[in-house]
Coordinates of C-alpha atoms in Angstrom, one line a residue:
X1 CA 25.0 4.9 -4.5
X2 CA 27.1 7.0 -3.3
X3 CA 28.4 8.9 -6.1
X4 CA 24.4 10.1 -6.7
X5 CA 24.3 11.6 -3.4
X6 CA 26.1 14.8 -4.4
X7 CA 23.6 16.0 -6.2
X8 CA 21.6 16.2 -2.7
X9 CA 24.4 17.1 -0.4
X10 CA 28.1 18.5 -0.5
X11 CA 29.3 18.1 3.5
X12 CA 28.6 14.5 4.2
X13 CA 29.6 13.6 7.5
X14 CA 29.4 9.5 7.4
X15 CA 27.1 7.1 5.5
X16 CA 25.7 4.3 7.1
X17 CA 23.9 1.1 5.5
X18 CA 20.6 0.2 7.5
X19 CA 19.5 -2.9 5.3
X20 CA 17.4 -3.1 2.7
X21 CA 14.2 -5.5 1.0
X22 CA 13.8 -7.3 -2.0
X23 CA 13.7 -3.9 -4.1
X24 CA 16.1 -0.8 -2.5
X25 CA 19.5 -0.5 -0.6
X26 CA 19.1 1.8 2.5
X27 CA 21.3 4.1 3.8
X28 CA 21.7 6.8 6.7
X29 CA 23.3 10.2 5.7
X30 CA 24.8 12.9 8.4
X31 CA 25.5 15.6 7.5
X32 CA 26.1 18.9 8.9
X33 CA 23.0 19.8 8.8
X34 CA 21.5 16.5 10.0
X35 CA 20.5 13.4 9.4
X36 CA 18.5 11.8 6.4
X37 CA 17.6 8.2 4.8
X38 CA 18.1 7.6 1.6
X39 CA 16.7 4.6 -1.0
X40 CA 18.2 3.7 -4.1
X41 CA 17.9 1.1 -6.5
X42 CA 20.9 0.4 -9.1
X43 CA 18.2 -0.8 -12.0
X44 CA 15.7 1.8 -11.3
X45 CA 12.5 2.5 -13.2
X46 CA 12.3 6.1 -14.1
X47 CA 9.1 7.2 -11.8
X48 CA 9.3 4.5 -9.2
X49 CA 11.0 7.1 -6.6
X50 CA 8.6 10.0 -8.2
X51 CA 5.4 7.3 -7.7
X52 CA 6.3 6.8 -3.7
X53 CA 7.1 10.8 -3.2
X54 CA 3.9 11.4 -4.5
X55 CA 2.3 8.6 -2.4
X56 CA 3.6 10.0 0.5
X57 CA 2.8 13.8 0.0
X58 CA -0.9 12.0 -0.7
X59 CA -1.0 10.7 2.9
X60 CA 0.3 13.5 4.3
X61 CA -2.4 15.7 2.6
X62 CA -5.1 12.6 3.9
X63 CA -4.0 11.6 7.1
X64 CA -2.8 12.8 10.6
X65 CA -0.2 10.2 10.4
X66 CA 3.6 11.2 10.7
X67 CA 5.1 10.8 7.3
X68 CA 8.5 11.0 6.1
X69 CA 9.2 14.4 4.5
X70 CA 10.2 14.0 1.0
X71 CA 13.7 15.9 0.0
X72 CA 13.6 15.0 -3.5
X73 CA 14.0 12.6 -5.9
X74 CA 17.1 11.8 -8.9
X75 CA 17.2 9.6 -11.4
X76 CA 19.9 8.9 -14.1
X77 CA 21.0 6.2 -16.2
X78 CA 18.6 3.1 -14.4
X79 CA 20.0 4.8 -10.9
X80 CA 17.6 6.1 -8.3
X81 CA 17.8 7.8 -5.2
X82 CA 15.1 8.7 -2.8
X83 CA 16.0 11.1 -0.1
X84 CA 13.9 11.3 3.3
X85 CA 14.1 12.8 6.3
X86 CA 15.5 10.5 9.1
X87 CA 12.8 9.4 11.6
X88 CA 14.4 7.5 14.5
X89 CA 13.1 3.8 15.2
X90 CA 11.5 4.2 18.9
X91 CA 9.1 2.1 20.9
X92 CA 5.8 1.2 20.5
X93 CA 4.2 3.7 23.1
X94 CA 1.3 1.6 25.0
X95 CA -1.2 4.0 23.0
X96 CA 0.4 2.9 19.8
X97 CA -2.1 0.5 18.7
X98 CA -5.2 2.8 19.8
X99 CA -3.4 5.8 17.8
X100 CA -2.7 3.5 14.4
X101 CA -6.8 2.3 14.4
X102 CA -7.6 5.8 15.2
X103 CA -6.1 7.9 12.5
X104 CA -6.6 5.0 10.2
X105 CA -10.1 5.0 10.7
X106 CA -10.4 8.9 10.1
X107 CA -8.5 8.7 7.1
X108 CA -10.7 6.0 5.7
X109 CA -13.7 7.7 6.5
X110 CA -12.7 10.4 3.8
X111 CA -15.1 10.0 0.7
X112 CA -12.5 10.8 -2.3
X113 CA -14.5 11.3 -5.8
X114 CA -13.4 8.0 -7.7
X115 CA -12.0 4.6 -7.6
X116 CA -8.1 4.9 -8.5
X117 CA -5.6 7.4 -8.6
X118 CA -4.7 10.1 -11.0
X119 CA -1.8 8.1 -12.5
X120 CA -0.2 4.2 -12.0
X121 CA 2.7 3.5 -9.6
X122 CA 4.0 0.4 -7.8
X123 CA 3.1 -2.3 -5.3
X124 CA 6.4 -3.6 -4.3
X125 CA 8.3 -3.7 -8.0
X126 CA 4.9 -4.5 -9.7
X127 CA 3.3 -1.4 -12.1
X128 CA 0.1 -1.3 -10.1
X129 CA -2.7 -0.1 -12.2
X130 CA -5.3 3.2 -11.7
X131 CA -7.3 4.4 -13.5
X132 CA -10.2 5.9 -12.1
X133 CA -13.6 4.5 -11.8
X134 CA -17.2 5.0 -10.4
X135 CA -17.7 1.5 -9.8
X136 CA -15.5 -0.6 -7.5
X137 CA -16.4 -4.1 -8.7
X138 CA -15.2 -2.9 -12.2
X139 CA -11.9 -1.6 -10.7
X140 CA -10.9 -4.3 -8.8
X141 CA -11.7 -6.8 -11.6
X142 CA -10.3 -5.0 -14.2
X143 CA -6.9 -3.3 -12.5
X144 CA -6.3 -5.8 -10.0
X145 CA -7.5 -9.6 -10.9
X146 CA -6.9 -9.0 -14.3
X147 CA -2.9 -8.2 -14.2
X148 CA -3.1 -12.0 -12.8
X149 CA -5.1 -13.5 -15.1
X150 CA -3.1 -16.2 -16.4
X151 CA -2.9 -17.1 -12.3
X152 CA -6.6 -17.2 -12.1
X153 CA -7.1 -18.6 -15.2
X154 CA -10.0 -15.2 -15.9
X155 CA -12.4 -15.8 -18.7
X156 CA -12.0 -13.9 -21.7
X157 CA -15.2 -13.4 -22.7
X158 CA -17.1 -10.4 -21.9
X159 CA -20.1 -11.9 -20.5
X160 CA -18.3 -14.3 -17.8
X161 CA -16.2 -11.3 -16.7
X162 CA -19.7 -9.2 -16.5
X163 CA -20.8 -11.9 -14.3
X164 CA -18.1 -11.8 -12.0
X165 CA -18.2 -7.8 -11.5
X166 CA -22.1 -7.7 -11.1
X167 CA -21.5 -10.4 -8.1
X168 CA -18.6 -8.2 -6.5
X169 CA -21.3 -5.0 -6.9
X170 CA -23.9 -6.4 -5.3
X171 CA -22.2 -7.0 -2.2
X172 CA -19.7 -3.7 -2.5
X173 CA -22.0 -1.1 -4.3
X174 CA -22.5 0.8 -0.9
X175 CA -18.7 1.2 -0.1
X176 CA -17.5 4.8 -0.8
X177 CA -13.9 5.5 -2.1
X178 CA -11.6 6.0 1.1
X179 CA -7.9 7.2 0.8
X180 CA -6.1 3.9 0.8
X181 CA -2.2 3.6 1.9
X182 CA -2.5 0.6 -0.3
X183 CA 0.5 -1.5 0.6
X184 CA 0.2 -1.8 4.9
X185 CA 1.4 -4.7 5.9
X186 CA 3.5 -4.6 9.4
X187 CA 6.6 -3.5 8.1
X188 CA 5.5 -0.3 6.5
X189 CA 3.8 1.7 10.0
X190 CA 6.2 2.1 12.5
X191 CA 7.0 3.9 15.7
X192 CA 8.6 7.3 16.2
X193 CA 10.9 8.2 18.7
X194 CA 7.8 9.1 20.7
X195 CA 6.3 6.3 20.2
X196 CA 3.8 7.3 17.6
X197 CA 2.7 5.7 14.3
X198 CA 4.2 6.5 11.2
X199 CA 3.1 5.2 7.6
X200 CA 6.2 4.7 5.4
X201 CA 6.1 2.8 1.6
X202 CA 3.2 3.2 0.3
X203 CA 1.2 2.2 -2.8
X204 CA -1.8 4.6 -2.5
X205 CA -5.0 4.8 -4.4
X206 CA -9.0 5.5 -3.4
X207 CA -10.5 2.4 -2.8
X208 CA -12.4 0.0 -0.5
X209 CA -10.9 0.6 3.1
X210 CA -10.7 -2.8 3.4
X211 CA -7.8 -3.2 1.2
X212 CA -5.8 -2.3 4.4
X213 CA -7.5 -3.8 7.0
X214 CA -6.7 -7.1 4.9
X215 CA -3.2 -6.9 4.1
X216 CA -2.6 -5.9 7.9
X217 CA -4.5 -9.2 8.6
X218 CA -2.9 -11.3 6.1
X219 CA 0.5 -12.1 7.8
X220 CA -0.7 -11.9 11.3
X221 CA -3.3 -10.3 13.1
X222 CA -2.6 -6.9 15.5
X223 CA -2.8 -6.0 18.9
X224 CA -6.7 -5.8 19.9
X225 CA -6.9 -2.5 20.9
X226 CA -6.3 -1.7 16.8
X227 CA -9.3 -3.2 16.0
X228 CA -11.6 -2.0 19.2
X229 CA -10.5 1.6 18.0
X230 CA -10.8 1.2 14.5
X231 CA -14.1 0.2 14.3
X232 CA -15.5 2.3 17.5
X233 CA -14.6 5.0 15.0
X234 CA -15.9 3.1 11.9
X235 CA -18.0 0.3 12.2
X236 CA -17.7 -3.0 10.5
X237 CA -21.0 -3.3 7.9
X238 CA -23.0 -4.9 5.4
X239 CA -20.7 -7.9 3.5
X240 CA -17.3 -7.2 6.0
X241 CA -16.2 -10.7 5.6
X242 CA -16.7 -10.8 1.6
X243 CA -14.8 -7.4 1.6
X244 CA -12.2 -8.4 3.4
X245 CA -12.0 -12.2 1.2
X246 CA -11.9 -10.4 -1.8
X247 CA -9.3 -7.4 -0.5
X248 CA -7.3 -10.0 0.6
X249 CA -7.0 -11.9 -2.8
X250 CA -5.0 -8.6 -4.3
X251 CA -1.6 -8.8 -2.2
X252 CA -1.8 -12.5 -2.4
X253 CA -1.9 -12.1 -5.8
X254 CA 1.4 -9.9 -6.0
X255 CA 3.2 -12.4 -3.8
X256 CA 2.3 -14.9 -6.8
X257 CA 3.9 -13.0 -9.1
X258 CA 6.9 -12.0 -7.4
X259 CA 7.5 -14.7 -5.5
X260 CA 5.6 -18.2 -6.9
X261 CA 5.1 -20.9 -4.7
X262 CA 2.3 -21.7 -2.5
X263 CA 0.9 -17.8 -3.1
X264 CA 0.1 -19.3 -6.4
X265 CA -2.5 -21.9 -5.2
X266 CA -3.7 -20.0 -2.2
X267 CA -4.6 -17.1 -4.6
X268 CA -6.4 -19.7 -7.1
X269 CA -8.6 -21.3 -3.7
X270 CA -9.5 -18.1 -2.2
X271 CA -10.9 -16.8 -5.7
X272 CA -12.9 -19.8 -6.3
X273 CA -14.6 -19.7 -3.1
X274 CA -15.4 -16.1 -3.8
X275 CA -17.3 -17.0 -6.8
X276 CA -19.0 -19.8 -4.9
X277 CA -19.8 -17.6 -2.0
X278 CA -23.7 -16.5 -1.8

């Protein structure tokens, strides 16, 4: 990593390793001039850095979140760096939870025009599909059950999967497309040095605003004051539940593919009850 960070800076004080997931290295960088975080991956995909740059400028331009400022982005020979600015880890201010429902809630209250984004990017490692749409039902069948249909075991034939949309429309055909971060689970919002939430790794599209609702619920529910402010702001309405069943069946889906295991049977129960659901 470090011999990619000259093209970014030329008076590096000291590098530091803060960890890293399943996909990047992280690393703290003072400097002179201050202090930055850096990603990199050593078997990079050309636009995966480019893809979360761009899903960050997107919230920023959506939201009243704090977002990492985006330095830039370098990419040679399967290396990639990401360069940030450095937001300091703080506490959770005792507002924290009211503040994360509340500027979630405005953001998803946004109508964007379509379904999708203007180009693919990533969920985790995973190419996550796009392309816009008018229709939900059709988008999420088509962009994000379909990648996994070997897991579900989909039907081929256009008829069955017409069946299947038309019973995901009737029940989502009033949802308007909201500004989605599209990958929140608890580790990507965190807490400023003020306390305040920040959104960080994001996978962003327009979409049902349940989509985050449900992959903040799927490993572990949050504080209640999240929820009383989230939907004081926007309410809960017509088919919540099935929204929030069928949202739910995307990330579990990922987690099947990247990971196996039990993911792979929850994924296959949850869907079948979908399609047994009245």
């Amino acid at each position: 990593m470090k011999h990619l960070l000259g093209h970014f800076f030329q008076d590096i004080i000291k590098t530091e390793y803060v960890g890293g997931g399943d996909i990047n290295q992280t690393m703290k960088v003072t400097t002179a001039d201050g202090d930055y975080f850096v990603k990199y991956q050593s078997k990079c995909k050309h636009d995966f850095f480019e893809c979360e740059a761009d899903g960050l400028d997107f919230l920023k331009k959506n939201s009243s979140f704090r977002i990492p400022k985006v330095i830039g982005t370098f990419y040679e020979y399967g290396e990639g760096l990401l360069v940030m600015e450095y937001i300091l880890h703080g506490k959770r201010s005792p507002e924290y939870y009211a503040k994360l429902g509340e500027k979630l809630a405005r953001m998803h209250l946004q109508k964007m025009e379509k379904y999708g984004y203007k180009q693919d990017n990533y969920v985790g490692s995973l190419v996550q599909q796009n392309n816009p749409s008018s229709c939900w039902a059709e988008f999420f069948v088509r962009q994000r059950l379909f990648p996994f249909k070997d897991i579900l075991s989909l039907p081929n034939k256009g008829h069955e999967v017409d069946v299947i949309i038309e019973k995901i429309h009737q029940k989502t055909y009033h949802i308007h497309p909201s500004p989605l971060h599209g990958d929140l689970w608890s580790g990507n919002h965190m807490a400023d040095e003020e306390g305040n939430p920040v959104l960080i790794d994001p996978a962003v599209y327009c979409g049902d605003r349940a989509i985050d609702i449900a992959m903040l619920q799927l490993f572990g529910s949050l504080h209640p004051e999240f929820y009383n402010t989230y939907f004081s702001i926007y309410p809960k309405d017509e088919h919540w539940e099935f929204r929030i069943k069928l949202c739910t069946l995307y990330p579990l889906l990922v987690h099947a593919r990247l990971f196996g295991g039990h993911y792979i049977q929850e994924a296959k129960y949850k869907f079948n009850l979908l399609l047994k659901a009245d």
